[in-house]
PDB file of C-alpha atoms in Angstrom:
ATOM      1  CA  UNK A   1      -6.821  23.042  13.599  1.00 39.00           C
ATOM      2  CA  UNK A   2      -3.964  23.390  11.145  1.00 35.00           C
ATOM      3  CA  UNK A   3      -4.025  20.674   8.510  1.00 34.00           C
ATOM      4  CA  UNK A   4      -0.869  18.576   8.549  1.00 39.00           C
ATOM      5  CA  UNK A   5      -1.437  15.810   6.018  1.00 36.00           C
ATOM      6  CA  UNK A   6      -4.827  14.366   6.761  1.00 37.00           C
ATOM      7  CA  UNK A   7      -6.895  16.710   8.877  1.00 34.00           C
ATOM      8  CA  UNK A   8      -9.058  15.179  11.579  1.00 38.00           C
ATOM      9  CA  UNK A   9     -12.755  15.860  11.795  1.00 37.00           C
ATOM     10  CA  UNK A  10     -13.479  17.505  15.130  1.00 35.00           C
ATOM     11  CA  UNK A  11     -16.722  17.987  16.988  1.00 34.00           C
ATOM     12  CA  UNK A  12     -17.028  20.079  20.117  1.00 35.00           C
ATOM     13  CA  UNK A  13     -19.701  20.105  22.813  1.00 33.00           C
ATOM     14  CA  UNK A  14     -19.889  23.087  25.182  1.00 32.00           C
ATOM     15  CA  UNK A  15     -22.085  23.310  28.247  1.00 31.00           C
ATOM     16  CA  UNK A  16     -22.868  26.559  30.037  1.00 32.00           C
ATOM     17  CA  UNK A  17     -22.660  25.847  33.740  1.00 37.00           C
ATOM     18  CA  UNK A  18     -21.290  27.014  37.049  1.00 45.00           C
ATOM     19  CA  UNK A  19     -18.603  24.335  37.082  1.00 56.00           C
ATOM     20  CA  UNK A  20     -14.982  25.505  37.135  1.00 69.00           C
ATOM     21  CA  UNK A  21     -14.327  23.987  33.690  1.00 73.00           C
ATOM     22  CA  UNK A  22     -15.065  25.409  30.232  1.00 67.00           C
ATOM     23  CA  UNK A  23     -16.274  22.096  28.745  1.00 73.00           C
ATOM     24  CA  UNK A  24     -17.958  19.160  30.392  1.00 82.00           C
ATOM     25  CA  UNK A  25     -18.174  15.782  28.702  1.00 89.00           C
ATOM     26  CA  UNK A  26     -16.950  15.208  25.148  1.00 92.00           C
ATOM     27  CA  UNK A  27     -14.602  18.013  24.120  1.00 93.00           C
ATOM     28  CA  UNK A  28     -13.422  16.655  20.780  1.00 94.00           C
ATOM     29  CA  UNK A  29     -14.167  13.537  18.746  1.00 96.00           C
ATOM     30  CA  UNK A  30     -11.281  12.975  16.346  1.00 96.00           C
ATOM     31  CA  UNK A  31     -11.945  11.078  13.127  1.00 96.00           C
ATOM     32  CA  UNK A  32      -8.572  10.641  11.407  1.00 94.00           C
ATOM     33  CA  UNK A  33      -9.782   9.161   8.111  1.00 91.00           C
ATOM     34  CA  UNK A  34     -13.052  11.138   8.076  1.00 89.00           C
ATOM     35  CA  UNK A  35     -15.243   8.053   7.650  1.00 91.00           C
ATOM     36  CA  UNK A  36     -17.758   9.083  10.319  1.00 93.00           C
ATOM     37  CA  UNK A  37     -16.273   6.925  13.090  1.00 94.00           C
ATOM     38  CA  UNK A  38     -14.505   8.420  16.097  1.00 96.00           C
ATOM     39  CA  UNK A  39     -10.936   7.170  16.548  1.00 97.00           C
ATOM     40  CA  UNK A  40      -9.888   9.262  19.569  1.00 97.00           C
ATOM     41  CA  UNK A  41     -12.098  10.910  22.181  1.00 97.00           C
ATOM     42  CA  UNK A  42     -11.004  13.835  24.364  1.00 96.00           C
ATOM     43  CA  UNK A  43     -13.250  14.260  27.415  1.00 95.00           C
ATOM     44  CA  UNK A  44     -13.544  16.103  30.697  1.00 93.00           C
ATOM     45  CA  UNK A  45     -15.396  15.174  33.869  1.00 92.00           C
ATOM     46  CA  UNK A  46     -16.481  17.208  36.851  1.00 90.00           C
ATOM     47  CA  UNK A  47     -17.987  15.871  40.075  1.00 90.00           C
ATOM     48  CA  UNK A  48     -19.190  18.155  42.851  1.00 89.00           C
ATOM     49  CA  UNK A  49     -17.963  16.750  46.170  1.00 90.00           C
ATOM     50  CA  UNK A  50     -18.947  19.457  48.678  1.00 91.00           C
ATOM     51  CA  UNK A  51     -21.221  22.503  48.972  1.00 90.00           C
ATOM     52  CA  UNK A  52     -19.416  24.511  51.661  1.00 91.00           C
ATOM     53  CA  UNK A  53     -17.027  25.529  50.341  1.00 90.00           C
ATOM     54  CA  UNK A  54     -18.112  24.472  46.859  1.00 90.00           C
ATOM     55  CA  UNK A  55     -15.648  21.807  45.787  1.00 92.00           C
ATOM     56  CA  UNK A  56     -15.281  19.950  42.489  1.00 92.00           C
ATOM     57  CA  UNK A  57     -13.111  17.066  41.390  1.00 92.00           C
ATOM     58  CA  UNK A  58     -12.144  17.699  37.762  1.00 92.00           C
ATOM     59  CA  UNK A  59     -10.284  15.513  35.281  1.00 92.00           C
ATOM     60  CA  UNK A  60      -9.286  15.593  31.615  1.00 94.00           C
ATOM     61  CA  UNK A  61      -8.509  12.447  29.670  1.00 95.00           C
ATOM     62  CA  UNK A  62      -8.000  11.222  26.142  1.00 97.00           C
ATOM     63  CA  UNK A  63      -8.676   7.676  24.954  1.00 96.00           C
ATOM     64  CA  UNK A  64      -8.661   5.598  21.765  1.00 96.00           C
ATOM     65  CA  UNK A  65     -11.945   4.114  20.611  1.00 94.00           C
ATOM     66  CA  UNK A  66     -12.484   0.582  19.356  1.00 93.00           C
ATOM     67  CA  UNK A  67      -9.187  -1.187  18.520  1.00 95.00           C
ATOM     68  CA  UNK A  68      -7.017   1.939  18.182  1.00 96.00           C
ATOM     69  CA  UNK A  69      -4.243   2.373  20.775  1.00 97.00           C
ATOM     70  CA  UNK A  70      -1.762   4.914  22.032  1.00 98.00           C
ATOM     71  CA  UNK A  71       1.828   3.656  21.880  1.00 98.00           C
ATOM     72  CA  UNK A  72       4.784   4.398  24.122  1.00 97.00           C
ATOM     73  CA  UNK A  73       7.857   6.235  22.863  1.00 98.00           C
ATOM     74  CA  UNK A  74      10.033   4.034  25.101  1.00 97.00           C
ATOM     75  CA  UNK A  75       9.419   1.540  27.897  1.00 93.00           C
ATOM     76  CA  UNK A  76       9.759   4.411  30.394  1.00 93.00           C
ATOM     77  CA  UNK A  77       8.290   7.330  28.462  1.00 95.00           C
ATOM     78  CA  UNK A  78       4.864   7.787  26.906  1.00 96.00           C
ATOM     79  CA  UNK A  79       5.110  11.107  24.960  1.00 97.00           C
ATOM     80  CA  UNK A  80       7.226  11.207  21.829  1.00 98.00           C
ATOM     81  CA  UNK A  81       9.876  13.775  21.040  1.00 98.00           C
ATOM     82  CA  UNK A  82       9.617  15.546  17.700  1.00 97.00           C
ATOM     83  CA  UNK A  83      11.481  13.486  15.132  1.00 97.00           C
ATOM     84  CA  UNK A  84      11.109  10.106  16.854  1.00 98.00           C
ATOM     85  CA  UNK A  85       9.663   7.253  14.811  1.00 98.00           C
ATOM     86  CA  UNK A  86       6.200   5.829  15.471  1.00 98.00           C
ATOM     87  CA  UNK A  87       6.251   2.289  14.112  1.00 98.00           C
ATOM     88  CA  UNK A  88       5.286  -1.326  14.728  1.00 96.00           C
ATOM     89  CA  UNK A  89       8.043  -1.793  17.332  1.00 96.00           C
ATOM     90  CA  UNK A  90       6.375   0.590  19.787  1.00 97.00           C
ATOM     91  CA  UNK A  91       4.507  -0.977  22.693  1.00 96.00           C
ATOM     92  CA  UNK A  92       0.816  -0.237  23.100  1.00 96.00           C
ATOM     93  CA  UNK A  93      -0.231   1.610  26.243  1.00 94.00           C
ATOM     94  CA  UNK A  94      -2.300  -0.568  28.566  1.00 91.00           C
ATOM     95  CA  UNK A  95      -3.280   0.418  32.111  1.00 89.00           C
ATOM     96  CA  UNK A  96      -4.068  -2.448  34.492  1.00 86.00           C
ATOM     97  CA  UNK A  97      -6.289  -1.952  37.541  1.00 82.00           C
ATOM     98  CA  UNK A  98      -6.685  -4.623  40.272  1.00 83.00           C
ATOM     99  CA  UNK A  99     -10.183  -6.038  40.458  1.00 81.00           C
ATOM    100  CA  UNK A 100     -10.090  -8.991  42.871  1.00 83.00           C
ATOM    101  CA  UNK A 101     -11.249 -11.670  42.767  1.00 85.00           C
ATOM    102  CA  UNK A 102     -11.566 -11.052  39.023  1.00 86.00           C
ATOM    103  CA  UNK A 103      -8.594 -10.493  36.695  1.00 83.00           C
ATOM    104  CA  UNK A 104      -7.334  -6.900  36.451  1.00 83.00           C
ATOM    105  CA  UNK A 105      -9.379  -4.565  34.283  1.00 83.00           C
ATOM    106  CA  UNK A 106      -7.682  -2.874  31.337  1.00 87.00           C
ATOM    107  CA  UNK A 107      -7.837   0.730  30.201  1.00 88.00           C
ATOM    108  CA  UNK A 108      -6.121   2.298  27.190  1.00 94.00           C
ATOM    109  CA  UNK A 109      -6.679   5.989  27.885  1.00 95.00           C
ATOM    110  CA  UNK A 110      -4.447   8.728  29.259  1.00 95.00           C
ATOM    111  CA  UNK A 111      -5.292  10.938  32.219  1.00 93.00           C
ATOM    112  CA  UNK A 112      -3.970  14.360  31.317  1.00 95.00           C
ATOM    113  CA  UNK A 113      -4.973  16.391  34.382  1.00 93.00           C
ATOM    114  CA  UNK A 114      -6.808  15.736  37.627  1.00 93.00           C
ATOM    115  CA  UNK A 115      -7.329  18.401  40.241  1.00 92.00           C
ATOM    116  CA  UNK A 116      -9.605  19.751  42.966  1.00 92.00           C
ATOM    117  CA  UNK A 117     -11.303  23.141  42.445  1.00 91.00           C
ATOM    118  CA  UNK A 118     -12.440  24.955  45.619  1.00 92.00           C
ATOM    119  CA  UNK A 119     -14.473  28.158  45.548  1.00 89.00           C
ATOM    120  CA  UNK A 120     -13.312  30.618  48.179  1.00 87.00           C
ATOM    121  CA  UNK A 121     -12.918  34.259  47.165  1.00 85.00           C
ATOM    122  CA  UNK A 122     -12.168  32.768  43.749  1.00 85.00           C
ATOM    123  CA  UNK A 123     -11.471  29.283  42.422  1.00 88.00           C
ATOM    124  CA  UNK A 124      -8.417  27.680  43.992  1.00 90.00           C
ATOM    125  CA  UNK A 125      -6.878  24.552  42.479  1.00 90.00           C
ATOM    126  CA  UNK A 126      -4.917  21.628  43.895  1.00 89.00           C
ATOM    127  CA  UNK A 127      -3.533  18.531  42.179  1.00 88.00           C
ATOM    128  CA  UNK A 128      -5.040  15.178  43.100  1.00 89.00           C
ATOM    129  CA  UNK A 129      -2.687  12.226  43.333  1.00 81.00           C
ATOM    130  CA  UNK A 130       0.164  12.098  40.849  1.00 77.00           C
ATOM    131  CA  UNK A 131       0.937  15.261  38.919  1.00 73.00           C
ATOM    132  CA  UNK A 132       0.107  13.616  35.564  1.00 80.00           C
ATOM    133  CA  UNK A 133       1.027  16.203  32.923  1.00 93.00           C
ATOM    134  CA  UNK A 134       0.503  19.424  34.860  1.00 91.00           C
ATOM    135  CA  UNK A 135       4.156  20.420  34.225  1.00 93.00           C
ATOM    136  CA  UNK A 136       3.844  20.001  30.453  1.00 96.00           C
ATOM    137  CA  UNK A 137       2.937  22.623  27.866  1.00 97.00           C
ATOM    138  CA  UNK A 138       3.073  20.394  24.775  1.00 98.00           C
ATOM    139  CA  UNK A 139       2.497  16.657  24.371  1.00 98.00           C
ATOM    140  CA  UNK A 140       3.185  14.582  21.271  1.00 98.00           C
ATOM    141  CA  UNK A 141       1.424  11.205  21.448  1.00 98.00           C
ATOM    142  CA  UNK A 142       2.004   8.244  19.152  1.00 98.00           C
ATOM    143  CA  UNK A 143      -0.872   6.133  17.830  1.00 98.00           C
ATOM    144  CA  UNK A 144      -1.657   2.817  16.225  1.00 98.00           C
ATOM    145  CA  UNK A 145      -4.985   3.522  14.545  1.00 98.00           C
ATOM    146  CA  UNK A 146      -7.443   0.780  13.610  1.00 97.00           C
ATOM    147  CA  UNK A 147      -8.941   2.192  10.402  1.00 95.00           C
ATOM    148  CA  UNK A 148     -11.047   0.465   7.768  1.00 93.00           C
ATOM    149  CA  UNK A 149      -7.925  -0.048   5.633  1.00 93.00           C
ATOM    150  CA  UNK A 150      -5.883  -1.629   8.448  1.00 95.00           C
ATOM    151  CA  UNK A 151      -3.603  -0.448  11.247  1.00 97.00           C
ATOM    152  CA  UNK A 152      -1.979   2.918  10.568  1.00 97.00           C
ATOM    153  CA  UNK A 153       0.660   4.763  12.583  1.00 98.00           C
ATOM    154  CA  UNK A 154      -0.011   8.371  13.484  1.00 98.00           C
ATOM    155  CA  UNK A 155       0.486  11.081  16.054  1.00 98.00           C
ATOM    156  CA  UNK A 156      -1.517  13.692  17.941  1.00 98.00           C
ATOM    157  CA  UNK A 157      -0.275  16.948  19.465  1.00 98.00           C
ATOM    158  CA  UNK A 158      -1.793  18.584  22.558  1.00 98.00           C
ATOM    159  CA  UNK A 159      -0.817  22.118  23.586  1.00 98.00           C
ATOM    160  CA  UNK A 160      -1.875  24.786  26.049  1.00 96.00           C
ATOM    161  CA  UNK A 161      -0.824  28.406  26.663  1.00 95.00           C
ATOM    162  CA  UNK A 162      -0.262  28.097  30.432  1.00 93.00           C
ATOM    163  CA  UNK A 163       1.532  25.437  32.458  1.00 94.00           C
ATOM    164  CA  UNK A 164      -0.322  24.732  35.698  1.00 91.00           C
ATOM    165  CA  UNK A 165      -2.552  22.128  37.341  1.00 90.00           C
ATOM    166  CA  UNK A 166      -5.831  23.097  35.679  1.00 90.00           C
ATOM    167  CA  UNK A 167      -5.457  24.757  32.246  1.00 91.00           C
ATOM    168  CA  UNK A 168      -6.758  22.219  29.697  1.00 92.00           C
ATOM    169  CA  UNK A 169      -4.857  21.081  26.630  1.00 95.00           C
ATOM    170  CA  UNK A 170      -6.159  21.610  23.107  1.00 95.00           C
ATOM    171  CA  UNK A 171      -5.633  19.319  20.122  1.00 97.00           C
ATOM    172  CA  UNK A 172      -3.346  21.364  17.844  1.00 97.00           C
ATOM    173  CA  UNK A 173      -2.136  18.827  15.278  1.00 96.00           C
ATOM    174  CA  UNK A 174      -2.770  15.328  13.936  1.00 96.00           C
ATOM    175  CA  UNK A 175      -1.392  13.151  11.139  1.00 95.00           C
ATOM    176  CA  UNK A 176      -1.318   9.511  10.101  1.00 96.00           C
ATOM    177  CA  UNK A 177       0.424   7.529   7.397  1.00 96.00           C
ATOM    178  CA  UNK A 178      -2.112   6.605   4.706  1.00 93.00           C
ATOM    179  CA  UNK A 179      -0.354   3.279   4.016  1.00 93.00           C
ATOM    180  CA  UNK A 180      -1.075   0.576   6.636  1.00 95.00           C
ATOM    181  CA  UNK A 181       1.921  -0.492   8.704  1.00 96.00           C
ATOM    182  CA  UNK A 182       4.272   2.242   7.478  1.00 96.00           C
ATOM    183  CA  UNK A 183       6.149   4.298  10.101  1.00 97.00           C
ATOM    184  CA  UNK A 184       5.637   8.027  10.574  1.00 98.00           C
ATOM    185  CA  UNK A 185       7.897  10.659  12.128  1.00 98.00           C
ATOM    186  CA  UNK A 186       6.295  12.183  15.222  1.00 98.00           C
ATOM    187  CA  UNK A 187       5.369  15.794  14.568  1.00 97.00           C
ATOM    188  CA  UNK A 188       5.817  15.557  10.792  1.00 96.00           C
ATOM    189  CA  UNK A 189       3.562  14.845   7.827  1.00 93.00           C
ATOM    190  CA  UNK A 190       4.232  11.546   6.046  1.00 93.00           C
ATOM    191  CA  UNK A 191       6.374  11.890   2.898  1.00 90.00           C
ATOM    192  CA  UNK A 192       4.441  11.855  -0.344  1.00 93.00           C
ATOM    193  CA  UNK A 193       4.862   8.839  -2.663  1.00 94.00           C
ATOM    194  CA  UNK A 194       7.350   8.879  -5.559  1.00 94.00           C
ATOM    195  CA  UNK A 195       6.009   9.588  -9.041  1.00 95.00           C
ATOM    196  CA  UNK A 196       6.413   6.739 -11.532  1.00 95.00           C
ATOM    197  CA  UNK A 197       6.559   7.548 -15.259  1.00 92.00           C
ATOM    198  CA  UNK A 198       6.543   6.015 -18.725  1.00 91.00           C
ATOM    199  CA  UNK A 199       7.089   7.767 -22.057  1.00 86.00           C
ATOM    200  CA  UNK A 200       5.389   6.339 -25.146  1.00 82.00           C
ATOM    201  CA  UNK A 201       3.768   7.469 -28.382  1.00 82.00           C
ATOM    202  CA  UNK A 202       0.746   8.876 -26.538  1.00 83.00           C
ATOM    203  CA  UNK A 203       2.815  11.083 -24.229  1.00 86.00           C
ATOM    204  CA  UNK A 204       4.165  10.939 -20.701  1.00 90.00           C
ATOM    205  CA  UNK A 205       2.188   8.726 -18.305  1.00 93.00           C
ATOM    206  CA  UNK A 206       2.508   9.551 -14.567  1.00 95.00           C
ATOM    207  CA  UNK A 207       1.199   7.543 -11.630  1.00 95.00           C
ATOM    208  CA  UNK A 208       1.806   6.898  -7.905  1.00 95.00           C
ATOM    209  CA  UNK A 209       0.649   4.718  -5.016  1.00 94.00           C
ATOM    210  CA  UNK A 210      -3.165   4.729  -4.981  1.00 93.00           C
ATOM    211  CA  UNK A 211      -3.247   4.153  -1.216  1.00 89.00           C
ATOM    212  CA  UNK A 212      -2.434   7.828  -0.637  1.00 90.00           C
ATOM    213  CA  UNK A 213      -5.832   8.883  -1.947  1.00 88.00           C
ATOM    214  CA  UNK A 214      -6.359  12.075  -3.919  1.00 91.00           C
ATOM    215  CA  UNK A 215      -3.238  14.149  -4.504  1.00 94.00           C
ATOM    216  CA  UNK A 216      -2.645  17.211  -6.645  1.00 95.00           C
ATOM    217  CA  UNK A 217      -0.175  16.789  -9.530  1.00 95.00           C
ATOM    218  CA  UNK A 218       1.556  20.040 -10.485  1.00 95.00           C
ATOM    219  CA  UNK A 219       4.083  20.975 -13.160  1.00 94.00           C
ATOM    220  CA  UNK A 220       6.670  23.697 -13.796  1.00 93.00           C
ATOM    221  CA  UNK A 221       9.100  24.385 -16.640  1.00 89.00           C
ATOM    222  CA  UNK A 222      12.002  25.349 -14.350  1.00 91.00           C
ATOM    223  CA  UNK A 223      13.127  25.181 -10.714  1.00 93.00           C
ATOM    224  CA  UNK A 224      14.836  28.566 -10.490  1.00 92.00           C
ATOM    225  CA  UNK A 225      13.089  30.888  -7.993  1.00 93.00           C
ATOM    226  CA  UNK A 226      10.443  32.065  -8.287  1.00 94.00           C
ATOM    227  CA  UNK A 227       8.921  28.758  -9.418  1.00 94.00           C
ATOM    228  CA  UNK A 228       5.399  28.890 -10.836  1.00 94.00           C
ATOM    229  CA  UNK A 229       3.728  25.522 -10.289  1.00 95.00           C
ATOM    230  CA  UNK A 230       0.661  24.859 -12.425  1.00 95.00           C
ATOM    231  CA  UNK A 231      -2.027  22.297 -11.529  1.00 95.00           C
ATOM    232  CA  UNK A 232      -2.363  19.282 -13.823  1.00 95.00           C
ATOM    233  CA  UNK A 233      -4.982  17.111 -12.094  1.00 94.00           C
ATOM    234  CA  UNK A 234      -6.226  15.785  -8.787  1.00 95.00           C
ATOM    235  CA  UNK A 235      -6.237  11.986  -8.797  1.00 94.00           C
ATOM    236  CA  UNK A 236      -5.821   8.911  -6.632  1.00 93.00           C
ATOM    237  CA  UNK A 237      -2.753   7.371  -8.227  1.00 92.00           C
ATOM    238  CA  UNK A 238      -3.442   8.043 -11.890  1.00 87.00           C
ATOM    239  CA  UNK A 239      -2.255   7.189 -14.453  1.00 92.00           C
ATOM    240  CA  UNK A 240      -2.337  10.683 -15.929  1.00 94.00           C
ATOM    241  CA  UNK A 241      -1.078  11.095 -19.477  1.00 92.00           C
ATOM    242  CA  UNK A 242       0.512  14.418 -20.371  1.00 88.00           C
ATOM    243  CA  UNK A 243       0.760  15.149 -24.067  1.00 79.00           C
ATOM    244  CA  UNK A 244       4.220  15.953 -25.391  1.00 66.00           C
ATOM    245  CA  UNK A 245       4.976  19.578 -26.171  1.00 58.00           C
ATOM    246  CA  UNK A 246       7.759  21.790 -27.358  1.00 58.00           C
ATOM    247  CA  UNK A 247       9.474  21.925 -23.978  1.00 57.00           C
ATOM    248  CA  UNK A 248      12.572  19.778 -23.757  1.00 66.00           C
ATOM    249  CA  UNK A 249      12.162  19.488 -19.964  1.00 82.00           C
ATOM    250  CA  UNK A 250       9.372  19.815 -17.438  1.00 88.00           C
ATOM    251  CA  UNK A 251       9.171  19.114 -13.708  1.00 93.00           C
ATOM    252  CA  UNK A 252       6.346  17.456 -11.768  1.00 94.00           C
ATOM    253  CA  UNK A 253       5.474  17.199  -8.089  1.00 94.00           C
ATOM    254  CA  UNK A 254       2.692  15.935  -5.843  1.00 95.00           C
ATOM    255  CA  UNK A 255       0.971  18.010  -3.199  1.00 92.00           C
ATOM    256  CA  UNK A 256      -1.919  17.587  -0.787  1.00 88.00           C
ATOM    257  CA  UNK A 257      -4.968  19.321  -2.323  1.00 88.00           C
ATOM    258  CA  UNK A 258      -5.863  22.597  -0.568  1.00 86.00           C
TER     259      UNK A 258
END
């Protein structure tokens, strides 16, 4: 997976079987803040319903774990468009299922695909119920993540090479804002924090918001292409004191460590 700002930790389980699906069970466990706890689970399920002809009911779904939630882009649309804002105003996704005489049960996951696979001369596929997302090639989903530091806004991208009823999506991008409660632009990395500075007798002191974690501070003596940025230090907020030199001007920037 391409790293956007904070890369998710993925685990993948593959089962060799005769089922008409490449993975059965947990496909990916996504840990946004890499603390060892799954935040989003992507799973598949396959149930054999007949022997002659061999028939399977297959589904793919993705769901938040614990107190994390998907959020809706609008009251009528779940996926976000690139550039839309994921923030506290977005409504959490909750699915209600009748369960009389008890109150309705609640579910916070998303069914991506559900279809029937029938073995004739080859596998043939047919959608079950509503089409779900079988007409989509890319999905951008907004999130309100319950992390150890609080609720963070983030996004997750799902993509696939073929648009049909049965080709599974893959997780192709994730990001979240490292500061609790701050909005994030769907499909984009969060902007890096501004650098604060103070000049005194000991040199130039530089620091930034510690909540962003470790960032790489770099420096250059000019901004005319080609610019040669040199590493100064990797730190979580600083302060970092740079001794004064002969240069009358230097430039500094922050970057996510490679």
